[in-house]
Amino acid sequence: MTVLDSTWEGNLNELKGLVSERALSGETMVLNMGPQHPSTHGVLRLLLELDGENIVNCVPDIGYLHTGIEKNMESKRYEQAITMTDRMDYLSPMGNNLVYCLAMEKLIDLDVPPRAQTIRVLLAELTRINSHLVWLGTHALDIGAMSVFLYCFREREKILDIFELVSGQRMMSTYFRPGGIWRDVPAEFEPAVRDFLDYFPAKIDDYERLLTNNPLWLDRTQGIGFMSADDAIRLGCTGPTLRGSGVNWDIRKALPYSGYENFEFDVPTGQHGDVYDRYFVRIQEMRQSLRIVRQALDNLSDGPVRSNNRKYVPPPRSELGTSMEAVIHHFKLWTEGFRPPKGEVYVRIESPRGELGCFLASDGSPKPWRVHFRTPSFVHLSALPFLAKDHLIADLVAIIGSIDIVLGDCDR
Amino acid sequence: MAQVNPIAVLQTAFPEAVTDVQTFRDETTALVDAAYIVDICRFCRDTEELGFNLLSDITGIDYHPQQPRFAVAYHLYSLIHNQSLRLKVLLPDDDPTVASVTGVYPAANWFEREIFDLMGITFTDHPDLRRLLMPEDWDGHPLRKDYPLGYETVQFSFNFDEVDKHKPYAKE
């Protein structure tokens, strides 16, 4: 067997260990997919070793969207760093805010008023629907069902309008703050969400009519990208990807946070662990999210939306004119920031994609010593070689869609 | 099955490996000897009353200028008993090396590559220890505390060459 020393621009020997010996001798083909590819959901590069159209090996290459968010956060004060979390998983900004705020609150043992918790849950569930809509649209588009994409983005606009209503921003909202939320929701918020609740269920039926029993859809998704429950746990899969394999584990149920224990909802699970089941789980999740949103809206109590702990939460603007103490707190918080006690916490939430974890280490200074995000896309992408093995290259596109990756979430 | 205290079980099984136990905000951290990490992980996964079958996360921490400087924290979770545990190993400044747990938890593969890449901690017996996020030819490990955050002096026409001379290009 002759091993080429150099090819058109690289050294083939560098591929040793990544692809099989057959590729080095030229028996199988090594193909580069991405990083600019319409169906890799962002800047993901895959190195594929192909035998005909069959995938022998798949080597993901990430880092094209690495922006050093974890390093950057170490140089910002706790509250300033929230803005960076929006930019990780850009389809689920509220979820990222939530996990970081929960980590801060756990670190400093800060209370969150019930109204703020309910609004957080409500918006987190709307974010889940928003993220699932983009996933459904792009996933269907990859497989060839174009119209679903247009419908999904039409409905997503309504959710983004609600985000804009509360935070002034459609996507990078930075709405959750330690101890509560930035400010109370406006009066138009409730009717807007009620409108969406009336409008949206029929739209999910529409998507299902287009896809769920569509023979082409079934052909492309059933039996593809199979993963058993044991393999899913072994590879660290969480969220809908794990539940598609039949494991009933939802962090909202198992380790409730932000008052999820007060809500009634079901956890949909699949049976076979293929692309179709993961699709089905996410569709059902949208319906469950609507249930949660409805309950949250019905149970929305009056009251403050931010904690009263002035060591960590700035006083309202109105107090600044009358209270010297408020001025001092305001000044201290905006010039120096707050100082949490020394310690390390790990908080996990159920993001639309799976377990989103935040490890936060404090050394007692106003800036976090170390922030680490355990992001679901990162873990799911590391399971891709296992899922893609021995599939056709056309099925790879369906598999990438079914694990619902966001590269911003993956690379951070 | 009744819930057991994982720390007590670990201390009975590895009396010499568990060096310290810390509890902060209801989170238990077991500081363990780096030489035992693979055995302990395998024990945590396979022992029935522990059942830590999901590896949630591995992260590296740089305590510079403290000694020992580095730490690797393993966040284990048990789907069976719904409890979590953090294992932590401390590593010295010179040659921070710990055995890879990919043999026990395949999910550790990319976590360890990320830490190797950004923190410069070597994992022995890892199947594919390459840089993950940074370019292959990158110098240094960005998440280390002695690695500067990096900024660029604004270039104007009068100082263009001067600034360009000091620019930190990756290749150098």
Coordinates of C-alpha atoms in Angstrom, one line a residue:
Chain A
M1 CA 0.0 0.0 0.0
T2 CA 1.4 3.4 -0.9
V3 CA 0.7 6.3 1.3
L4 CA 0.9 9.6 -0.4
D5 CA 3.1 12.0 1.4
S6 CA 1.3 15.1 0.2
T7 CA -1.8 15.8 -1.8
W8 CA -3.0 19.0 -3.4
E9 CA -2.6 21.0 -0.2
G10 CA -2.4 18.8 2.9
N11 CA -0.6 15.9 4.3
L12 CA -2.6 12.7 4.1
N13 CA -0.7 11.2 7.0
E14 CA -2.4 13.7 9.3
L15 CA -5.6 11.7 8.6
K16 CA -4.1 8.6 10.1
G17 CA -6.2 7.4 13.1
L18 CA -9.2 9.6 12.0
V19 CA -10.1 7.6 8.9
S20 CA -9.6 3.9 8.1
E21 CA -6.6 2.5 6.3
R22 CA -8.8 2.1 3.3
A23 CA -9.0 5.8 2.8
L24 CA -5.2 6.2 2.9
S25 CA -4.8 3.7 0.0
G26 CA -7.6 5.5 -1.9
E27 CA -10.1 2.7 -1.7
T28 CA -12.6 4.9 0.1
M29 CA -13.1 8.6 -0.5
V30 CA -12.5 11.4 2.0
L31 CA -15.0 14.2 1.5
N32 CA -15.2 17.5 3.2
M33 CA -18.6 18.7 4.1
G34 CA -19.0 22.3 5.4
P35 CA -18.1 24.5 7.1
Q36 CA -20.3 26.5 4.8
H37 CA -23.0 24.0 3.9
P38 CA -26.8 24.6 3.9
S39 CA -27.7 21.6 5.9
T40 CA -25.0 21.5 8.6
H41 CA -27.0 24.0 10.7
G42 CA -24.2 26.6 11.0
V43 CA -20.5 26.5 10.6
L44 CA -19.9 22.8 11.2
R45 CA -17.3 21.0 9.2
L46 CA -17.5 17.2 8.8
L47 CA -14.8 15.0 7.4
L48 CA -16.5 12.1 5.8
E49 CA -15.0 8.8 4.7
L50 CA -17.3 7.4 2.1
D51 CA -17.6 4.0 0.5
G52 CA -19.8 4.9 -2.4
E53 CA -22.6 6.8 -0.7
N54 CA -22.1 5.0 2.6
I55 CA -20.4 6.7 5.5
V56 CA -17.5 4.7 6.9
N57 CA -16.3 7.4 9.2
C58 CA -17.5 10.8 10.2
V59 CA -15.2 13.2 11.9
P60 CA -16.8 16.5 13.1
D61 CA -14.5 19.5 13.2
I62 CA -15.8 22.3 15.3
G63 CA -14.5 25.6 16.6
Y64 CA -15.4 27.8 13.7
L65 CA -17.8 29.7 15.9
H66 CA -15.6 29.6 19.0
T67 CA -15.8 33.1 20.5
G68 CA -14.2 32.5 23.9
I69 CA -17.3 33.3 25.8
E70 CA -16.1 31.5 28.9
K71 CA -12.8 33.4 28.9
N72 CA -14.6 36.7 28.3
M73 CA -17.0 36.2 31.1
E74 CA -14.1 35.9 33.5
S75 CA -13.2 39.5 32.8
K76 CA -16.7 40.9 33.2
R77 CA -18.7 41.5 36.4
Y78 CA -21.3 38.9 37.2
E79 CA -24.2 41.0 35.9
Q80 CA -22.4 42.2 32.8
A81 CA -21.6 38.7 31.8
I82 CA -25.3 37.9 31.3
T83 CA -25.2 39.5 27.8
M84 CA -22.6 37.0 26.7
T85 CA -24.9 34.0 27.5
D86 CA -27.5 35.2 25.0
R87 CA -25.0 34.7 22.3
M88 CA -24.2 31.1 23.0
D89 CA -27.4 29.3 22.0
Y90 CA -28.9 32.1 19.9
L91 CA -32.1 30.2 19.5
S92 CA -32.7 30.0 23.2
P93 CA -31.4 33.2 24.7
M94 CA -33.8 33.1 27.7
G95 CA -32.8 29.6 28.5
N96 CA -29.1 30.6 28.7
N97 CA -30.0 33.7 30.8
L98 CA -31.9 31.4 33.1
V99 CA -29.2 28.9 33.7
Y100 CA -26.6 31.6 34.4
C101 CA -29.0 33.6 36.7
L102 CA -29.9 30.4 38.5
A103 CA -26.2 29.7 39.0
M104 CA -25.6 33.2 40.4
E105 CA -28.6 32.9 42.6
K106 CA -27.5 29.6 44.0
L107 CA -24.0 30.9 44.6
I108 CA -25.3 33.9 46.6
D109 CA -28.4 32.2 47.9
L110 CA -30.6 34.9 46.5
D111 CA -34.4 34.7 46.6
V112 CA -36.5 35.2 43.5
P113 CA -40.1 36.5 43.9
P114 CA -42.9 34.2 42.7
R115 CA -44.1 36.5 40.0
A116 CA -40.6 36.7 38.5
Q117 CA -40.3 32.9 38.6
T118 CA -43.6 32.4 36.8
I119 CA -42.6 35.0 34.1
R120 CA -39.3 33.2 33.7
V121 CA -41.0 29.8 33.2
L122 CA -43.5 31.3 30.8
L123 CA -40.7 32.9 28.7
A124 CA -38.5 29.9 28.9
E125 CA -41.3 27.8 27.5
L126 CA -42.0 30.3 24.7
T127 CA -38.3 30.1 24.0
R128 CA -38.6 26.4 23.8
I129 CA -41.3 26.7 21.2
N130 CA -39.3 29.3 19.3
S131 CA -36.3 27.0 19.2
H132 CA -38.3 24.0 18.2
L133 CA -39.9 26.0 15.4
V134 CA -36.5 26.8 13.9
W135 CA -35.5 23.2 14.4
L136 CA -38.6 21.9 12.7
G137 CA -38.4 24.3 9.8
T138 CA -34.7 23.7 9.1
H139 CA -35.0 19.9 9.7
A140 CA -37.8 19.6 7.3
L141 CA -36.1 21.9 4.8
D142 CA -33.0 19.6 4.9
I143 CA -35.1 16.6 4.1
G144 CA -36.9 18.4 1.3
A145 CA -40.1 19.7 2.8
M146 CA -39.8 23.4 2.0
S147 CA -43.2 24.8 2.9
V148 CA -42.9 23.8 6.6
F149 CA -39.9 26.1 6.9
L150 CA -41.9 29.1 5.8
Y151 CA -44.8 28.3 8.1
C152 CA -42.5 27.8 11.1
F153 CA -40.8 31.1 10.6
R154 CA -44.1 32.8 10.3
E155 CA -45.2 31.6 13.7
R156 CA -41.8 32.2 15.2
E157 CA -42.2 35.9 14.4
K158 CA -45.1 36.1 16.8
I159 CA -42.9 34.8 19.6
L160 CA -40.1 37.1 18.8
D161 CA -42.7 40.0 18.9
I162 CA -43.5 38.9 22.5
F163 CA -39.8 38.9 23.4
E164 CA -39.5 42.4 21.9
L165 CA -42.5 43.5 23.9
V166 CA -41.0 42.5 27.2
S167 CA -37.3 43.1 26.6
G168 CA -37.0 45.5 23.7
Q169 CA -35.0 42.9 21.8
R170 CA -36.2 40.1 19.5
M171 CA -33.3 37.7 20.1
M172 CA -30.5 38.9 22.4
S173 CA -32.9 39.7 25.2
T174 CA -30.8 39.7 28.4
Y175 CA -34.1 39.8 30.3
F176 CA -33.4 37.6 33.2
R177 CA -31.2 39.1 35.9
P178 CA -30.0 37.8 39.3
G179 CA -32.9 38.0 41.7
G180 CA -35.6 38.2 39.1
I181 CA -36.1 39.9 35.8
W182 CA -35.1 43.2 34.3
R183 CA -38.5 44.9 34.8
D184 CA -42.1 43.9 34.9
V185 CA -43.9 42.8 31.7
P186 CA -46.0 45.5 30.1
A187 CA -49.8 45.5 30.1
E188 CA -50.0 44.3 26.5
F189 CA -48.0 41.2 27.4
E190 CA -51.0 39.1 28.6
P191 CA -53.3 39.7 25.6
A192 CA -50.3 39.1 23.3
V193 CA -49.6 35.7 24.9
R194 CA -53.3 34.8 25.0
D195 CA -53.5 35.6 21.3
F196 CA -50.6 33.3 20.6
L197 CA -52.1 30.5 22.8
D198 CA -55.3 30.7 20.7
Y199 CA -53.4 30.9 17.4
F200 CA -50.7 28.4 17.7
P201 CA -52.3 24.9 18.5
A202 CA -54.0 24.8 15.1
K203 CA -50.6 25.6 13.5
I204 CA -49.0 22.5 15.2
D205 CA -51.8 20.5 13.7
D206 CA -50.9 21.9 10.3
Y207 CA -47.2 20.9 10.7
E208 CA -48.3 17.5 11.7
R209 CA -50.7 17.2 8.8
L210 CA -47.7 18.0 6.5
L211 CA -45.3 15.6 8.1
T212 CA -46.4 13.1 10.7
N213 CA -48.1 10.7 8.4
N214 CA -46.5 11.8 5.2
P215 CA -45.1 8.7 3.5
L216 CA -42.0 10.6 2.2
W217 CA -41.3 11.9 5.6
L218 CA -41.7 8.5 7.2
D219 CA -39.4 7.0 4.6
R220 CA -36.7 9.5 5.3
T221 CA -36.9 9.4 9.1
Q222 CA -38.0 6.0 10.3
G223 CA -35.2 3.6 11.2
I224 CA -32.6 6.2 10.5
G225 CA -30.0 7.3 13.1
F226 CA -31.1 4.6 15.6
M227 CA -29.8 5.0 19.1
S228 CA -30.7 2.7 22.0
A229 CA -31.4 4.1 25.5
D230 CA -28.1 2.7 26.8
D231 CA -26.1 4.2 24.1
A232 CA -27.8 7.5 24.5
I233 CA -26.9 7.6 28.2
R234 CA -23.4 6.4 27.6
L235 CA -22.8 9.1 25.1
G236 CA -24.2 11.7 27.4
C237 CA -27.3 12.6 25.3
T238 CA -30.0 14.5 27.1
G239 CA -33.3 16.3 26.3
P240 CA -35.4 15.2 23.4
T241 CA -32.5 13.2 21.9
L242 CA -32.5 11.0 25.0
R243 CA -36.3 10.9 25.3
G244 CA -36.6 9.9 21.7
S245 CA -34.8 6.7 22.8
G246 CA -37.5 6.1 25.4
V247 CA -35.8 7.4 28.5
N248 CA -38.2 9.5 30.5
W249 CA -35.8 12.0 32.0
D250 CA -36.7 15.7 32.0
I251 CA -34.8 18.0 34.3
R252 CA -38.0 20.1 34.8
K253 CA -39.5 17.0 36.4
A254 CA -36.4 15.3 38.0
L255 CA -34.7 18.4 39.5
P256 CA -37.3 21.2 39.2
Y257 CA -36.0 24.7 39.1
S258 CA -37.7 28.1 39.0
G259 CA -41.0 26.6 40.2
Y260 CA -41.5 24.0 37.5
E261 CA -42.9 21.7 40.2
N262 CA -46.1 23.7 40.3
F263 CA -46.9 23.1 36.7
E264 CA -48.7 20.2 35.2
F265 CA -47.3 18.8 32.0
D266 CA -46.4 15.5 30.5
V267 CA -43.0 14.3 29.2
P268 CA -43.3 12.8 25.8
T269 CA -41.0 9.9 25.0
G270 CA -40.3 7.9 21.9
Q271 CA -39.9 4.2 21.5
H272 CA -37.5 3.4 18.8
G273 CA -34.8 6.1 19.1
D274 CA -34.7 7.0 15.5
V275 CA -35.0 10.3 13.7
Y276 CA -38.7 10.1 13.5
D277 CA -39.1 9.6 17.3
R278 CA -36.9 12.5 18.0
Y279 CA -39.1 14.5 15.7
F280 CA -42.3 13.3 17.3
V281 CA -41.0 14.1 20.8
R282 CA -40.2 17.7 19.9
I283 CA -43.6 18.2 18.3
Q284 CA -45.3 16.9 21.4
E285 CA -43.1 19.1 23.5
M286 CA -44.4 22.2 21.8
R287 CA -47.9 21.2 22.9
Q288 CA -46.8 20.6 26.4
S289 CA -45.0 23.9 26.5
L290 CA -48.2 25.6 25.5
R291 CA -49.9 23.9 28.5
I292 CA -47.2 25.3 30.7
V293 CA -47.5 28.8 29.2
R294 CA -51.3 28.7 29.7
Q295 CA -51.0 27.7 33.4
A296 CA -48.3 30.3 34.0
L297 CA -50.5 33.0 32.6
D298 CA -53.5 31.9 34.6
N299 CA -51.5 31.7 37.8
L300 CA -49.5 34.9 37.3
S301 CA -49.7 36.6 40.8
D302 CA -49.1 40.2 41.4
G303 CA -46.0 41.3 43.3
P304 CA -42.4 42.4 42.8
V305 CA -40.4 41.0 40.0
R306 CA -36.9 41.4 41.6
S307 CA -35.5 40.4 44.9
N308 CA -35.3 43.0 47.6
N309 CA -31.8 42.1 48.6
R310 CA -30.0 45.4 48.1
K311 CA -26.5 43.9 48.3
Y312 CA -27.1 42.1 45.0
V313 CA -30.0 43.8 43.3
P314 CA -30.0 47.6 42.5
P315 CA -32.8 49.7 44.1
P316 CA -35.6 51.0 41.8
R317 CA -35.0 54.3 40.2
S318 CA -37.7 56.0 42.3
E319 CA -35.9 55.4 45.5
L320 CA -32.8 57.2 44.4
G321 CA -34.3 60.6 45.0
T322 CA -35.4 59.9 48.6
S323 CA -33.0 57.4 50.1
M324 CA -29.3 58.0 50.7
E325 CA -28.9 54.2 51.2
A326 CA -30.4 53.5 47.9
V327 CA -27.9 55.9 46.2
I328 CA -25.0 54.1 48.0
H329 CA -26.3 50.7 46.9
H330 CA -26.9 51.9 43.4
F331 CA -23.4 53.4 43.2
K332 CA -21.7 50.3 44.6
L333 CA -23.5 47.9 42.4
W334 CA -22.9 49.8 39.1
T335 CA -19.3 50.7 39.8
E336 CA -18.0 47.7 41.6
G337 CA -20.6 44.9 41.2
F338 CA -21.5 42.5 43.9
R339 CA -19.2 40.0 45.7
P340 CA -20.7 36.5 46.0
P341 CA -19.2 34.2 48.6
K342 CA -16.4 31.9 47.7
G343 CA -17.6 28.6 46.3
E344 CA -18.5 26.5 43.3
V345 CA -21.9 25.5 42.0
Y346 CA -23.3 23.5 39.1
V347 CA -26.8 24.2 37.9
R348 CA -28.6 22.3 35.2
I349 CA -31.8 23.2 33.3
E350 CA -33.7 21.6 30.5
S351 CA -32.9 23.7 27.5
P352 CA -34.8 23.1 24.2
R353 CA -31.9 20.9 23.2
G354 CA -31.2 19.0 26.5
E355 CA -29.2 19.5 29.7
L356 CA -27.8 23.0 29.8
G357 CA -25.4 23.1 32.7
C358 CA -23.6 26.1 34.2
F359 CA -20.5 25.6 36.4
L360 CA -19.8 28.8 38.2
A361 CA -16.8 29.2 40.5
S362 CA -16.4 32.3 42.6
D363 CA -13.3 33.5 44.5
G364 CA -15.2 36.2 46.3
S365 CA -14.4 39.0 43.8
P366 CA -16.9 40.8 41.7
K367 CA -15.9 38.8 38.6
P368 CA -16.6 35.1 38.1
W369 CA -13.4 33.1 38.6
R370 CA -14.5 30.4 36.1
V371 CA -17.7 29.9 34.2
H372 CA -18.2 26.8 32.2
F373 CA -21.3 25.9 30.2
R374 CA -22.1 22.3 29.6
T375 CA -24.0 22.7 26.4
P376 CA -26.2 20.0 24.8
S377 CA -25.2 20.7 21.2
F378 CA -21.6 20.0 22.1
V379 CA -22.4 16.6 23.6
H380 CA -24.8 15.6 20.9
L381 CA -22.4 16.5 18.2
S382 CA -19.7 14.3 19.8
A383 CA -22.3 11.5 19.4
L384 CA -22.7 12.2 15.7
P385 CA -20.0 9.7 14.5
F386 CA -21.8 7.0 16.3
L387 CA -25.2 7.9 14.8
A388 CA -23.9 8.5 11.3
K389 CA -21.9 5.3 10.9
D390 CA -23.1 3.1 8.0
H391 CA -25.7 5.5 6.9
L392 CA -26.1 7.1 3.5
I393 CA -24.8 10.6 3.1
A394 CA -28.4 11.8 2.5
D395 CA -29.4 10.4 5.9
L396 CA -26.6 12.2 7.6
V397 CA -28.4 15.4 6.9
A398 CA -31.5 14.0 8.6
I399 CA -29.5 12.8 11.6
I400 CA -27.8 16.2 12.0
G401 CA -31.3 17.8 12.0
S402 CA -32.7 15.3 14.5
I403 CA -30.1 16.0 17.2
D404 CA -30.9 19.7 16.9
I405 CA -27.5 21.4 17.1
V406 CA -26.8 25.0 17.3
L407 CA -23.1 25.7 16.6
G408 CA -23.1 28.8 18.8
D409 CA -24.1 26.6 21.6
C410 CA -21.5 24.0 20.7
D411 CA -18.5 26.2 20.3
R412 CA -19.3 29.0 22.7
Chain B
M1 CA -34.0 1.2 46.7
A2 CA -33.3 3.6 49.4
Q3 CA -31.0 6.5 48.7
V4 CA -27.5 6.1 50.0
N5 CA -24.9 8.7 50.7
P6 CA -22.5 8.3 47.8
I7 CA -19.6 9.9 49.7
A8 CA -19.9 7.3 52.5
V9 CA -19.9 4.5 49.9
L10 CA -16.9 6.0 48.2
Q11 CA -15.0 6.4 51.4
T12 CA -15.5 2.8 52.4
A13 CA -14.4 1.5 49.0
F14 CA -11.5 3.9 48.5
P15 CA -10.4 5.0 52.0
E16 CA -7.0 6.3 50.8
A17 CA -8.3 8.0 47.6
V18 CA -10.9 10.4 48.9
T19 CA -8.8 13.2 50.4
D20 CA -11.5 15.7 51.3
V21 CA -15.2 16.2 51.1
Q22 CA -16.8 19.7 50.7
T23 CA -20.4 20.7 50.8
F24 CA -21.5 24.0 49.4
R25 CA -25.2 24.9 48.7
D26 CA -26.3 21.3 49.0
E27 CA -23.7 20.2 46.4
T28 CA -21.2 17.5 47.5
T29 CA -17.7 17.6 46.1
A30 CA -15.3 14.7 46.7
L31 CA -11.7 15.6 46.2
V32 CA -10.0 12.5 45.0
D33 CA -6.5 11.4 44.3
A34 CA -5.8 11.8 40.5
A35 CA -4.3 8.3 40.3
Y36 CA -7.7 6.7 41.2
I37 CA -10.0 8.7 39.0
V38 CA -10.7 6.0 36.5
D39 CA -11.3 3.4 39.2
I40 CA -13.6 5.7 41.1
C41 CA -15.6 6.6 38.0
R42 CA -16.0 2.9 37.1
F43 CA -17.0 2.2 40.7
C44 CA -19.5 5.0 40.6
R45 CA -21.0 3.8 37.4
D46 CA -21.1 0.1 38.2
T47 CA -22.1 0.0 41.8
E48 CA -25.8 -0.6 42.0
E49 CA -26.5 1.7 45.0
L50 CA -24.7 4.6 43.3
G51 CA -25.6 4.1 39.6
F52 CA -24.0 7.3 38.3
N53 CA -24.7 6.4 34.7
L54 CA -24.6 9.8 33.1
L55 CA -21.6 12.0 32.9
S56 CA -23.0 15.5 32.8
D57 CA -19.9 17.5 32.5
I58 CA -16.2 17.7 32.9
T59 CA -14.5 21.0 33.4
G60 CA -11.1 22.3 34.1
I61 CA -10.4 25.1 36.6
D62 CA -7.2 27.1 36.9
Y63 CA -6.6 28.3 40.4
H64 CA -3.5 30.3 39.5
P65 CA -1.4 31.4 41.5
Q66 CA -2.6 28.8 44.1
Q67 CA -0.9 25.4 44.3
P68 CA -1.9 22.9 43.2
R69 CA -2.8 25.0 40.3
F70 CA -5.3 23.0 38.2
A71 CA -8.4 21.1 39.0
V72 CA -10.6 18.9 36.9
A73 CA -14.2 18.6 38.1
Y74 CA -16.4 15.6 37.0
H75 CA -20.1 16.1 37.3
L76 CA -21.8 12.7 37.6
Y77 CA -25.5 12.2 37.7
S78 CA -27.5 9.1 38.4
L79 CA -30.7 8.7 36.4
I80 CA -31.7 5.8 38.6
H81 CA -31.5 7.6 42.0
N82 CA -31.8 11.2 40.8
Q83 CA -28.7 12.4 42.5
S84 CA -25.6 14.1 41.5
L85 CA -22.0 14.1 42.7
R86 CA -19.0 16.2 41.8
L87 CA -15.5 14.5 41.8
K88 CA -12.6 16.8 41.7
V89 CA -8.9 16.0 41.2
L90 CA -6.2 18.6 41.8
L91 CA -3.2 18.7 39.5
P92 CA 0.2 20.4 39.8
D93 CA 1.4 23.3 37.7
D94 CA 4.2 21.4 36.0
D95 CA 2.8 18.7 33.7
P96 CA -0.8 18.5 34.7
T97 CA -1.8 15.0 33.7
V98 CA -4.7 12.8 34.6
A99 CA -6.0 9.5 33.2
S100 CA -8.8 9.8 30.7
V101 CA -12.2 8.4 31.7
T102 CA -13.4 7.8 28.1
G103 CA -13.1 4.1 28.8
V104 CA -15.8 4.5 31.5
Y105 CA -17.9 7.3 30.0
P106 CA -17.6 7.7 26.2
A107 CA -19.2 11.1 26.6
A108 CA -15.9 12.3 28.2
N109 CA -14.2 12.3 24.8
W110 CA -14.9 15.8 23.7
F111 CA -15.0 17.3 27.2
E112 CA -11.4 16.1 27.7
R113 CA -10.3 17.3 24.3
E114 CA -11.8 20.7 25.2
I115 CA -9.9 20.9 28.5
F116 CA -6.7 19.8 26.8
D117 CA -7.2 22.5 24.2
L118 CA -8.2 25.4 26.4
M119 CA -6.6 24.5 29.7
G120 CA -3.6 22.5 28.7
I121 CA -4.3 19.5 30.9
T122 CA -3.2 16.2 29.3
F123 CA -5.4 13.1 29.5
T124 CA -3.5 9.9 29.2
D125 CA -5.0 7.0 27.3
H126 CA -7.4 9.3 25.5
P127 CA -8.2 7.8 22.0
D128 CA -8.0 11.1 20.1
L129 CA -6.4 13.9 22.1
R130 CA -6.3 16.8 19.6
R131 CA -7.2 20.4 19.8
L132 CA -11.0 20.8 19.5
L133 CA -12.0 24.5 19.4
M134 CA -8.7 26.4 18.7
P135 CA -6.8 26.0 15.4
E136 CA -4.4 23.1 15.4
D137 CA -1.3 25.3 15.2
W138 CA -2.4 27.6 18.1
D139 CA 0.1 28.4 20.8
G140 CA -0.9 28.4 24.4
H141 CA -4.1 27.5 26.2
P142 CA -6.6 30.4 26.4
L143 CA -8.5 29.5 29.5
R144 CA -5.4 29.6 31.7
K145 CA -5.3 32.6 34.0
D146 CA -1.9 33.7 32.7
Y147 CA -3.1 33.8 29.2
P148 CA -4.0 37.4 28.4
L149 CA -7.5 38.2 27.3
G150 CA -6.1 40.0 24.2
Y151 CA -7.0 43.3 22.7
E152 CA -5.8 45.3 19.8
T153 CA -4.4 48.7 19.9
V154 CA -6.3 50.9 17.4
Q155 CA -4.2 51.4 14.3
F156 CA -4.1 54.9 12.9
S157 CA -2.1 56.1 9.9
F158 CA 0.6 57.6 12.1
N159 CA 1.2 54.4 14.1
F160 CA 0.2 51.7 11.6
D161 CA 3.6 50.1 11.3
E162 CA 4.4 50.4 15.0
V163 CA 1.2 48.7 16.1
D164 CA 1.5 46.1 13.4
K165 CA 4.9 45.1 14.7
H166 CA 3.5 44.2 18.1
K167 CA 0.4 42.4 16.9
P168 CA 0.1 39.0 18.4
Y169 CA -0.2 36.8 15.3
A170 CA -1.1 33.2 16.1
K171 CA 1.7 31.7 14.1
E172 CA 4.5 33.4 16.0

